[in-house]
Coordinates of C-alpha atoms in Angstrom, one line a residue:
Chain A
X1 CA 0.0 0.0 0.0
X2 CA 1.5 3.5 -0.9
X3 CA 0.9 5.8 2.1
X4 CA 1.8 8.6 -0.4
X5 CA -0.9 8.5 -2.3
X6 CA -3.6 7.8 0.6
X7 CA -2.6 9.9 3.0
X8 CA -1.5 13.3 0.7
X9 CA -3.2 16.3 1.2
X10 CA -3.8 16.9 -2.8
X11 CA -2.6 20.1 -3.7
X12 CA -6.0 22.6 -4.4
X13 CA -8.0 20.7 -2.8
X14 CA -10.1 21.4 0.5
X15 CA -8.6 19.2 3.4
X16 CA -11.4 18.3 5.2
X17 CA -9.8 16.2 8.7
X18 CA -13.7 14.6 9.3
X19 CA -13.3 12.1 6.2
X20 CA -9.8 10.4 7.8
X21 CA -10.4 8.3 10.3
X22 CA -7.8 8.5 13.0
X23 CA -8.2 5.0 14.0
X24 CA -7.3 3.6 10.5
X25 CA -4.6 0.5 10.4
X26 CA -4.5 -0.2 6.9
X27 CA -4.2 -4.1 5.8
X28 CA -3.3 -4.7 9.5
X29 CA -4.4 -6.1 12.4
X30 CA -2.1 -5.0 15.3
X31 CA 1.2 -4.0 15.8
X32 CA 2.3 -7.6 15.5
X33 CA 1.4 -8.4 12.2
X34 CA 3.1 -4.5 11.2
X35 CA 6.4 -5.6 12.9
X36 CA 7.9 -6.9 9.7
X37 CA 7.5 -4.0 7.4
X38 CA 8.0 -1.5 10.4
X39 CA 11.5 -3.0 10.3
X40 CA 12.0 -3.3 6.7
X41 CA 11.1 0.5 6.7
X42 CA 13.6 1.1 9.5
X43 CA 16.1 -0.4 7.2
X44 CA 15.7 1.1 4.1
X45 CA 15.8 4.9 6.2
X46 CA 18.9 4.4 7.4
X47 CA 20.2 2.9 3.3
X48 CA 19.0 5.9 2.1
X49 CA 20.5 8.4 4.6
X50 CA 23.8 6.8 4.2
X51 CA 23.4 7.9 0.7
X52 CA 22.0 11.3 1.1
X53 CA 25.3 11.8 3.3
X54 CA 27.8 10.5 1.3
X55 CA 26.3 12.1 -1.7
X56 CA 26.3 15.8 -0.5
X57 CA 23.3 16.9 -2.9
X58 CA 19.9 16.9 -1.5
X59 CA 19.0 17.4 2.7
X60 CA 15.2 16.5 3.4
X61 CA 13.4 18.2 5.8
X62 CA 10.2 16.5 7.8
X63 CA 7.6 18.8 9.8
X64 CA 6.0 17.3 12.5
X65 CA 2.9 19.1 13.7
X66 CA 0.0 18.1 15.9
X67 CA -2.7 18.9 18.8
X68 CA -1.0 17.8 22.7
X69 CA -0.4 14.0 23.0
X70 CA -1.1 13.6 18.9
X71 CA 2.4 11.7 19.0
X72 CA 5.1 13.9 17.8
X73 CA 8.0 12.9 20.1
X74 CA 6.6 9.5 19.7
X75 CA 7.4 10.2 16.0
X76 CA 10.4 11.7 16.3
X77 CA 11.9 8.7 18.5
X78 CA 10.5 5.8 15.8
X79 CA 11.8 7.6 13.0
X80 CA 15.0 9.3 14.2
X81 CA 16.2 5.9 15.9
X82 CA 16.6 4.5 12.1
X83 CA 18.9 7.5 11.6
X84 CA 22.7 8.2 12.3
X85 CA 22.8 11.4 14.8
X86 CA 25.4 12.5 12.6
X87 CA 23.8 13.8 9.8
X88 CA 20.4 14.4 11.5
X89 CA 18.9 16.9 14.0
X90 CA 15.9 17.5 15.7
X91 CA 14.4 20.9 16.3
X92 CA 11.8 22.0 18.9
X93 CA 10.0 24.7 18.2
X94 CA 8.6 26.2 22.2
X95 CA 7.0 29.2 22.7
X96 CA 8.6 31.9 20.7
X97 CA 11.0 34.5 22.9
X98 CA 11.0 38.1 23.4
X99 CA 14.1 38.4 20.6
X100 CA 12.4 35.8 18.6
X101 CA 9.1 37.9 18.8
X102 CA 10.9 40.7 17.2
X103 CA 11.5 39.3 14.1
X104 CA 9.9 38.2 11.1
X105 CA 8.6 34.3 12.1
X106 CA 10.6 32.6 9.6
X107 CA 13.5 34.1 11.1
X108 CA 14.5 32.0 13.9
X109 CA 12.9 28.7 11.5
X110 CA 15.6 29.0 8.6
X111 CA 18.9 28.2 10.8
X112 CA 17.6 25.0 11.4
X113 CA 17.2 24.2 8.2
X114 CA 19.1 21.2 7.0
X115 CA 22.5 21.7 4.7
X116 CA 22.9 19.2 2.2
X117 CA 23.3 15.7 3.0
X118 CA 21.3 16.2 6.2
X119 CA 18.0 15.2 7.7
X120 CA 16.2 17.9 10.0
X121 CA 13.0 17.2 11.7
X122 CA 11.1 20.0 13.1
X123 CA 9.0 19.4 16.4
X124 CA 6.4 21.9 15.9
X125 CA 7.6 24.8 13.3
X126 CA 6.7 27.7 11.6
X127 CA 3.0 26.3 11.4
X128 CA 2.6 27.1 15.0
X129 CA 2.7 30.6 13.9
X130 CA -1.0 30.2 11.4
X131 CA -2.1 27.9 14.2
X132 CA -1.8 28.1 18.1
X133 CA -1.8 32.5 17.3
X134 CA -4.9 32.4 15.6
X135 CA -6.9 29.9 17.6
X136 CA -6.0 32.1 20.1
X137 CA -7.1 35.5 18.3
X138 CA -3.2 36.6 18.3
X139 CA -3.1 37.5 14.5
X140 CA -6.0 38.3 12.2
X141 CA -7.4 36.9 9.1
X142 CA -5.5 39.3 7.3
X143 CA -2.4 38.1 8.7
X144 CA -2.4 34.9 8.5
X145 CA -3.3 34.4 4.9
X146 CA -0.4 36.5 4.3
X147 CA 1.5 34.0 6.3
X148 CA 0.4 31.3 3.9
X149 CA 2.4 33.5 1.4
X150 CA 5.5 34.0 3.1
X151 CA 5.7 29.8 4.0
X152 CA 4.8 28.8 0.7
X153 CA 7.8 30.7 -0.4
X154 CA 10.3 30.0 2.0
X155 CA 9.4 26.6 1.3
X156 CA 9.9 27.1 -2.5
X157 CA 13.4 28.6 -1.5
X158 CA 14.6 25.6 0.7
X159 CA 13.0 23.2 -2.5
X160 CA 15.1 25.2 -5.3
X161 CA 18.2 24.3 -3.3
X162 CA 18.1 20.5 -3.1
X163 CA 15.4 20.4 0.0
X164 CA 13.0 17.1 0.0
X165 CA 10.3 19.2 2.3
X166 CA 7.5 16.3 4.1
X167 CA 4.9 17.7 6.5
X168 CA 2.9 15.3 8.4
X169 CA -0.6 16.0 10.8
X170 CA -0.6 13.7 13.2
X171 CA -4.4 13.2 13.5
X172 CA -6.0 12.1 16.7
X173 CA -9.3 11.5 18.1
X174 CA -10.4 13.8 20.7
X175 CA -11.4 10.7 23.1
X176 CA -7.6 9.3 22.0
X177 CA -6.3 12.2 23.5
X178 CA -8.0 12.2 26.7
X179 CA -6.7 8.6 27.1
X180 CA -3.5 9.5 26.7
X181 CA -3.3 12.4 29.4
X182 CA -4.6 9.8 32.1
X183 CA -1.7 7.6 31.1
X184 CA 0.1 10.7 31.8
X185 CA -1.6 11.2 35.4
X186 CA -0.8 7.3 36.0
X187 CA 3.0 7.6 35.4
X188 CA 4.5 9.3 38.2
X189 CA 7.8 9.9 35.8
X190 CA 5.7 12.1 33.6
X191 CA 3.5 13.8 36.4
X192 CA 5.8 16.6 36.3
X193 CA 4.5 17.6 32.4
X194 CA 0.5 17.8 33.3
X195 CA -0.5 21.4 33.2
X196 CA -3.7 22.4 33.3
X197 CA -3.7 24.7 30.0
X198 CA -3.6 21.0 28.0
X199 CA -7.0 20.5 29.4
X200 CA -8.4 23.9 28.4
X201 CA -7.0 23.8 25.1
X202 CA -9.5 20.5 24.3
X203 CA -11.7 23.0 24.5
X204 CA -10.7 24.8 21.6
X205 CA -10.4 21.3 19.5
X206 CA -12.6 22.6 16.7
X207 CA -10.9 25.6 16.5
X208 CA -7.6 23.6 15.7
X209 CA -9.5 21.2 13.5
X210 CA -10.8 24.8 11.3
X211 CA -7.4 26.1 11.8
X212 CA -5.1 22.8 10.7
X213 CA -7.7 22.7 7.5
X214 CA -7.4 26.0 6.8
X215 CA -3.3 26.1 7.0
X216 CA -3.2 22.5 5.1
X217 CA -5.1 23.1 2.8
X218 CA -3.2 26.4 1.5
X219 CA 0.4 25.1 2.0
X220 CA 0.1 22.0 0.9
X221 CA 2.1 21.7 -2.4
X222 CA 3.8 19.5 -5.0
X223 CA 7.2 20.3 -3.6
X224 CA 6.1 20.5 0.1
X225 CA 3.2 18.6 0.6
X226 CA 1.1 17.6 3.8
X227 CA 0.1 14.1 4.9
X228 CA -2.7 13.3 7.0
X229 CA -1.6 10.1 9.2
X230 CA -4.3 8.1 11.1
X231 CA -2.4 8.4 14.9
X232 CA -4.9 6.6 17.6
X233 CA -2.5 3.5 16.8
X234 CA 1.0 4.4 17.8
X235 CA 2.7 1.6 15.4
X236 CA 0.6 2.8 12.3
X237 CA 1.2 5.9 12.6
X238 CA 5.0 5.2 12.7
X239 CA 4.8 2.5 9.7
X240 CA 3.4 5.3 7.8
X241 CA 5.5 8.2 8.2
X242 CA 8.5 5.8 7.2
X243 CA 7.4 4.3 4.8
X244 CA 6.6 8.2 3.3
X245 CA 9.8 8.9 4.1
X246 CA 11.7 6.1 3.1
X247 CA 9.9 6.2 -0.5
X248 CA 10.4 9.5 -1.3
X249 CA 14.2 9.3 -0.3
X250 CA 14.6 6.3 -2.7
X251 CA 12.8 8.7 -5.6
X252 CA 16.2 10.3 -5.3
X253 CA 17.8 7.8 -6.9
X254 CA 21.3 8.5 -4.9
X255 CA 24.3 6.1 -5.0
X256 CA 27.6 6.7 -3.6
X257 CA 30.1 9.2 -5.0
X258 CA 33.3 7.7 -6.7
X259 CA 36.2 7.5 -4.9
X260 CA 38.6 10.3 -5.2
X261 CA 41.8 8.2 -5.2
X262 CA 42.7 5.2 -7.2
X263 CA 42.0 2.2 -4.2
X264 CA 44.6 -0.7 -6.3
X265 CA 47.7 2.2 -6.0
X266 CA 46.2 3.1 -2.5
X267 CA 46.8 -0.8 -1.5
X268 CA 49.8 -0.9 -3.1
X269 CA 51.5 2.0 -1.5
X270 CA 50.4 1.8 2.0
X271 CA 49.0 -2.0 2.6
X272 CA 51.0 -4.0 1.0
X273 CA 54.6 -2.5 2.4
X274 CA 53.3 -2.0 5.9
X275 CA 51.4 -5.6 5.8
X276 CA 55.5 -7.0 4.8
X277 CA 57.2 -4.9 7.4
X278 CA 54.5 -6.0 9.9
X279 CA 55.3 -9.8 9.2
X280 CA 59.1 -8.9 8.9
X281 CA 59.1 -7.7 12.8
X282 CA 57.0 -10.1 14.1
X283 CA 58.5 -12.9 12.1
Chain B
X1 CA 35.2 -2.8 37.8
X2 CA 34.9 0.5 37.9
X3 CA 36.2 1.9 34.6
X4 CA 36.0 5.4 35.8
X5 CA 39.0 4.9 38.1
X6 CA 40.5 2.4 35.9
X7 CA 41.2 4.4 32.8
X8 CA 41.5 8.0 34.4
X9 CA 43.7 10.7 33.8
X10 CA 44.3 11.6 36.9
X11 CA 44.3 15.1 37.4
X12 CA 48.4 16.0 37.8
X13 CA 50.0 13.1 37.0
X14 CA 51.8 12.6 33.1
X15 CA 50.1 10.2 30.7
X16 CA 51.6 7.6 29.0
X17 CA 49.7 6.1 26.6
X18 CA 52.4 3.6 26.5
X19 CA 51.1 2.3 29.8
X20 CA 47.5 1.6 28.2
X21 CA 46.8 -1.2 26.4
X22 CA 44.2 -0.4 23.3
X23 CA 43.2 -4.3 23.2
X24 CA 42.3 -4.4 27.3
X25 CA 38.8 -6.0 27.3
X26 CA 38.5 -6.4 31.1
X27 CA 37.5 -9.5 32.9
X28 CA 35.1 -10.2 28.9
X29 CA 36.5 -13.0 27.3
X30 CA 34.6 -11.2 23.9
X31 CA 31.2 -9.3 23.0
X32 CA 28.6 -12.0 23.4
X33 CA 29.6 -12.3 27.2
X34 CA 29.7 -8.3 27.7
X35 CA 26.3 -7.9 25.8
X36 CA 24.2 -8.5 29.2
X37 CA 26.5 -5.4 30.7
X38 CA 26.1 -3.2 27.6
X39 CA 22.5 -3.6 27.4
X40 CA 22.1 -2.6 31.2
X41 CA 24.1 0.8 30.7
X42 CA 22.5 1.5 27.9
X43 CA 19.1 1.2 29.6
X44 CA 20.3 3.3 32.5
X45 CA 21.9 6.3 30.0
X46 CA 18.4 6.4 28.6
X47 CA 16.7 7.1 32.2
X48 CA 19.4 9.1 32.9
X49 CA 18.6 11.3 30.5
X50 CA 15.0 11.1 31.2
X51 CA 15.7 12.7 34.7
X52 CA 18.0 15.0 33.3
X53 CA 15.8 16.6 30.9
X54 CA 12.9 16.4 33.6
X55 CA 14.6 18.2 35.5
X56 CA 16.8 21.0 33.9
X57 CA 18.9 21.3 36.4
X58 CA 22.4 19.6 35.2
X59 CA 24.1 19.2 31.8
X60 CA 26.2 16.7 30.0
X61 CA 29.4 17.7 27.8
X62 CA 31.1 14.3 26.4
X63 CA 34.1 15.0 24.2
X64 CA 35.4 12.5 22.1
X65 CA 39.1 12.9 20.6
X66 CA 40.8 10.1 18.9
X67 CA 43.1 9.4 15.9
X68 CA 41.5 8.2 12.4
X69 CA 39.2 5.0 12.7
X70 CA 39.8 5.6 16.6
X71 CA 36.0 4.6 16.6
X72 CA 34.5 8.1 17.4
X73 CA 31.7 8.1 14.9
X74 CA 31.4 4.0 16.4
X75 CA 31.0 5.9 19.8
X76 CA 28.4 8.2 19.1
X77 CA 26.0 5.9 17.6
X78 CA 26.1 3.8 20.2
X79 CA 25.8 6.0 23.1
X80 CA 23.1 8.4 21.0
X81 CA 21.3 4.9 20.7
X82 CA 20.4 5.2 24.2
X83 CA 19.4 8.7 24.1
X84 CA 16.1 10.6 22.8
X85 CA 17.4 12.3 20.5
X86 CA 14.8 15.6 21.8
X87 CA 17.2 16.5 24.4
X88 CA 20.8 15.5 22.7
X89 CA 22.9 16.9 19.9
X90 CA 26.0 15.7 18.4
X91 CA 28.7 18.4 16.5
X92 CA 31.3 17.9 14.6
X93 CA 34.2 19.6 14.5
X94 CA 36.1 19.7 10.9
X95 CA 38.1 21.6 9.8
X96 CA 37.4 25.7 10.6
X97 CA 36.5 27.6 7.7
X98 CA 37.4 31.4 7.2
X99 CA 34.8 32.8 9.5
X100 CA 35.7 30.5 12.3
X101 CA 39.9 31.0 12.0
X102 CA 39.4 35.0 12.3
X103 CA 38.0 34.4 15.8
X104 CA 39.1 32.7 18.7
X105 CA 39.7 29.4 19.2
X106 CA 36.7 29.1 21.2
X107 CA 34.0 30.9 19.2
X108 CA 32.5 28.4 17.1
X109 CA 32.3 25.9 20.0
X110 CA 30.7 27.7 22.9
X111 CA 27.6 27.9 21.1
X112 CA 27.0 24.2 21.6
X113 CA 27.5 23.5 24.6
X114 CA 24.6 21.9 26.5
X115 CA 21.7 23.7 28.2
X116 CA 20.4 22.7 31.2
X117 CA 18.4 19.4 30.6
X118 CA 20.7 18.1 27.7
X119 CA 23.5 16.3 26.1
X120 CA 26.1 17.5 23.9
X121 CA 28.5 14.9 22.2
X122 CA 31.6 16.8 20.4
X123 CA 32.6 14.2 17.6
X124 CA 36.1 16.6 17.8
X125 CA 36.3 19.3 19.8
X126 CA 38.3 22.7 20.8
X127 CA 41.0 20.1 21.5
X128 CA 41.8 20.0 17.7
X129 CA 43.6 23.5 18.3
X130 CA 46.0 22.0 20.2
X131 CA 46.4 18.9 18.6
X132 CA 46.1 18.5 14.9
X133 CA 47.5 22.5 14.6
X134 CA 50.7 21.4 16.7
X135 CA 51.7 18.3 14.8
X136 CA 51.3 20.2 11.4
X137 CA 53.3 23.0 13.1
X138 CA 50.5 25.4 12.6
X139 CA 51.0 27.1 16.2
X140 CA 54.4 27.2 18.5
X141 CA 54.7 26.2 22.2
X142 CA 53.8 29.2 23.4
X143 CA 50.7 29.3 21.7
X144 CA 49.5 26.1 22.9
X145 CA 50.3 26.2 26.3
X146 CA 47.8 29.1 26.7
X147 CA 45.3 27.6 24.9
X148 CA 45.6 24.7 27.2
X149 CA 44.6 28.2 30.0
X150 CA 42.2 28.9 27.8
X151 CA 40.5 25.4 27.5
X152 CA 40.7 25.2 31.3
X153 CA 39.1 28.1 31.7
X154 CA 35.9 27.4 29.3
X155 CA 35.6 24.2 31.0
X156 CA 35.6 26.0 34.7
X157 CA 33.0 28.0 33.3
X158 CA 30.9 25.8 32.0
X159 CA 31.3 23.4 35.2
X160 CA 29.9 26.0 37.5
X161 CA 27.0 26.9 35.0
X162 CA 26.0 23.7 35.7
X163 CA 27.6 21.6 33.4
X164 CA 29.6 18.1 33.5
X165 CA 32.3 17.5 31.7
X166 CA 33.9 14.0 30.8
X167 CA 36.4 13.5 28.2
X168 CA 37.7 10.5 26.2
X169 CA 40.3 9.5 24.0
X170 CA 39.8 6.2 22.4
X171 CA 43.0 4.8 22.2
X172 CA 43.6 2.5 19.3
X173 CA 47.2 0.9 18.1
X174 CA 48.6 1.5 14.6
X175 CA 48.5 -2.0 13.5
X176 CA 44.6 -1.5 14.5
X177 CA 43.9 1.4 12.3
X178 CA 45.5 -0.1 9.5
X179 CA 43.1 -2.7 9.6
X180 CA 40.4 -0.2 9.7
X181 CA 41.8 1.6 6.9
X182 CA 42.0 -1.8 4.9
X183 CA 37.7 -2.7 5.2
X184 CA 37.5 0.8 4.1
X185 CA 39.0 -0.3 0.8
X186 CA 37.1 -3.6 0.8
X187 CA 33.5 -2.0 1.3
X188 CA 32.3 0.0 -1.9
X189 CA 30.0 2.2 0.6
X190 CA 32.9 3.3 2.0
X191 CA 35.4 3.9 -0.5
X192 CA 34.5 7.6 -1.4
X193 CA 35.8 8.4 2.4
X194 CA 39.3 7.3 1.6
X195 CA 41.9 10.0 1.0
X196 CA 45.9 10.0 1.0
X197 CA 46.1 11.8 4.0
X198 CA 44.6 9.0 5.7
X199 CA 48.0 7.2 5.2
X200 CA 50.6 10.5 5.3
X201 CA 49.1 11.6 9.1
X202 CA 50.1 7.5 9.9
X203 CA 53.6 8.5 9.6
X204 CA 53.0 11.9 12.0
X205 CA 51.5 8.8 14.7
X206 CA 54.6 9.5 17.5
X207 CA 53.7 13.0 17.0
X208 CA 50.6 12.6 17.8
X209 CA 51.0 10.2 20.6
X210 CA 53.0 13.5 22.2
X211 CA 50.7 15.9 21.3
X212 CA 47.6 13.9 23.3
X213 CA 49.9 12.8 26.1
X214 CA 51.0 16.5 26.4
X215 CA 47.3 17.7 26.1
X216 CA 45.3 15.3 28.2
X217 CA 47.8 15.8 31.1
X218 CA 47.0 19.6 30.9
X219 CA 43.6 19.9 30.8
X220 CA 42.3 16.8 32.8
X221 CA 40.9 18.1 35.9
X222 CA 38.8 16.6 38.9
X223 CA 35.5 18.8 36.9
X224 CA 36.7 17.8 33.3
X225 CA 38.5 14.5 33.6
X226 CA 40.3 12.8 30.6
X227 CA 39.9 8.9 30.4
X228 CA 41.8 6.8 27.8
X229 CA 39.9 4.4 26.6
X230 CA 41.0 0.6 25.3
X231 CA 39.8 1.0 21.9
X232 CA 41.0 -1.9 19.3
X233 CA 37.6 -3.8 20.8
X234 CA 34.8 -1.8 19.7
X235 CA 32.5 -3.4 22.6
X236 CA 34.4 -3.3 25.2
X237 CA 34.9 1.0 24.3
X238 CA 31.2 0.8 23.9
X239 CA 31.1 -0.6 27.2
X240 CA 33.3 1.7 29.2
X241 CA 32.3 5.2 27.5
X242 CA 28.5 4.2 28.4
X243 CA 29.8 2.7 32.2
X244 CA 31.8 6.2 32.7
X245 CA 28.9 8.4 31.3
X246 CA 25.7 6.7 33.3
X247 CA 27.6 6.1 36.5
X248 CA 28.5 10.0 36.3
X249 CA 25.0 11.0 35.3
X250 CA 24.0 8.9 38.1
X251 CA 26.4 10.6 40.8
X252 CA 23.9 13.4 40.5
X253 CA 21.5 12.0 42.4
X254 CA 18.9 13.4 39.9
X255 CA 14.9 13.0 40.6
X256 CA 11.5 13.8 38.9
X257 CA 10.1 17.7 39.7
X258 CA 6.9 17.7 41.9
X259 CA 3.9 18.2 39.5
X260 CA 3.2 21.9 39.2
X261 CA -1.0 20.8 39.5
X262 CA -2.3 19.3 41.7
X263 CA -3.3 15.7 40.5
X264 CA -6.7 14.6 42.2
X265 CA -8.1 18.0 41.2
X266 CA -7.1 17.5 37.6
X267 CA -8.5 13.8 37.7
X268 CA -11.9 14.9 39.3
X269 CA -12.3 18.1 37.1
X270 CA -11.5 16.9 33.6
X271 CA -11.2 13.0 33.3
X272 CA -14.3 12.1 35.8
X273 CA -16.7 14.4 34.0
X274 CA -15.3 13.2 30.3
X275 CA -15.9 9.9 31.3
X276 CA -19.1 9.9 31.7
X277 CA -20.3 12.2 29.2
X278 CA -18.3 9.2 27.0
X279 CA -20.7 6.7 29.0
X280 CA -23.4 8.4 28.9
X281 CA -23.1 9.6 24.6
X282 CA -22.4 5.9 24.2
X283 CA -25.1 4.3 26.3

């Protein structure tokens, strides 16, 4: 099944997040029976970003975004685990600072962006800023249409020089998420996150849902576009998203660079005299 | 065994790596029998970190020096492996471009150092500028004997912000890296990563040798302590580096914060009332 195709946001077309069902497991029936490809898709990330760092040309960068307990560190951990740290980062985007405030919003996004032969995944990103600010009334209409502008082109900019750009919404049922934060109140190791604001932001769930369609729908693109991902099963969602990612890394088509010495003088000089003088002192 | 004491630098007295063995494995006949050990440290790095992050108090530095196909790439991966990857970064250190040379030594490394609640690895580190520059003759005595004021400086600083510091060079033998050198030439993924200078900087090896001995004796202190690691077994590194790092980590006697809410109140206000509204829409 191509995950791709399913799960896209098509470009020009009116997201609307009631027709995917967040509890969707594809051909599956548990995380058992996923297990396999889940580790074939583990596999093939790490191939391909063994190629995308030796090669130097392309850097991909994958945008997490999400309401509370939709699964982004989840995601992050699953997918970044198939990865070398060197040659991949993750970025949390928090709550914005006063110096951070004072610019333009891209402005403290773009450093993170990833150089060539890199991965970067964003935790949260510049979306926050056409999503959490206008649910709560922060920026106007006016405003945040003209945001739409200004990503669409910054992602055009990062796509003109050799950035793969994936966006995935991490969709959860409202009930899912409720079960989640009790797990949270049952773990005394993650007691220390609960804060009351996650419960009064459930509140504003259909303001996020109006929101996220809103931003989807007018930044989702050929070059950048957003996925939808079913998220009430943990394992699905994280068969999905690498399997998106792992595919369109392999459309690439990378293979290795050549080597820049010639590897029968290279044996000749070094190994070969070292390997005699090595048997001549030990002999 | 307590590696920590075993392999460190102690503060004062002169290294010689003569005296250290790079094929030590400890009382581990080989990898299968160490695997039980590994697994358990790597386990505790992880809730390590988990308490480290919870509670932003503390911060990790680990700086990993070696010569080529020491096993510092080896290193990372398997200590990141542990880690979430939220709440860890990796740098490495090549070679300083233009911008980077018309500052000081320091500039372009200070900016990653941890923040409270994380890990840095350096894959290299400021410790380059006293190496690699003083074998190549690129700075005079002088010159590296302040900078070895200078690094001890930055690492007091950093120490009483909060941070600690442990340092390692993985110590490998010649005949060692040669061998590593030669499955670079037999595995076609890795050919493009062999150059010539691989093989001229073998023949600077006894200036090197000097050059770490000289630096690690300077600049291992009871806040930053060198260790030199046994390196030729990649396991048994793996295994010390992660023993040194979790015991350290778990010298800091490190627990969860109290919850900021207050957690009946939460449960009776928001999951009680949910629940039955969900019982009740259901029934």
């Amino acid at each position: 099944m191509d995950y791709r195709k399913e799960f896209i946001v098509a470009p020009g077309q009116k997201l609307r997040l009631a027709d995917v069902d967040p509890a969707y497991k594809g051909p599956h029936e548990s995380h058992e029976t996923a297990a396999p490809e889940l580790e074939r898709y583990s596999q093939k990330l790490g191939q391909m970003q063994t190629l995308l760092y030796a090669g130097r040309k392309h850097s991909i960068l994958v945008v997490l975004q999400a309401l509370d307990a939709g699964g982004k560190d989840g995601t992050v951990n699953h997918v970044f685990a198939a990865f070398n740290a060197q040659g991949a980062s993750v970025t949390g985007f928090k709550e914005p600072t006063p110096l951070e405030l004072s610019h333009d919003f891209l402005w403290r996004v773009h450093p993170h962006a990833p150089p060539k032969g890199w991965i970067s995944i964003f935790n949260r990103s510049h979306y926050e800023d056409v999503l959490i600010t206008r649910v709560h009334r922060l920026i106007d209409k006016a405003t945040w249409t003209e945001r739409y502008n200004r990503i669409r082109d910054f992602e055009t900019e990062l796509h003109e020089s050799g950035t793969t750009i994936l966006k995935f919404f991490l969709h959860i049922s409202k009930e899912e998420q409720l079960a989640r934060f009790e797990k949270r109140l049952d773990d005394p190791a993650r007691n220390w996150k609960i804060s009351e604001s996650d419960y009064s932001e459930r509140e504003l769930w259909g303001d996020y849902v109006l929101a996220f369609e809103d931003a989807l729908t007018a930044t989702s693109t050929h070059h950048a576009p957003w996925y939808v991902i079913p998220s009430n099963h943990k394992w699905f969602r994280n068969l999905a998203v690498s399997q998106i990612v792992a595919d369109t890394m392999e459309d690439l088509k990378m293979s290795f660079p050549k080597p820049t010495v010639d590897l029968a003088d290279i044996r000749r000089k070094y190994h070969a005299a070292v390997l005699e003088e090595k048997k001549a002192g030990k002999g």
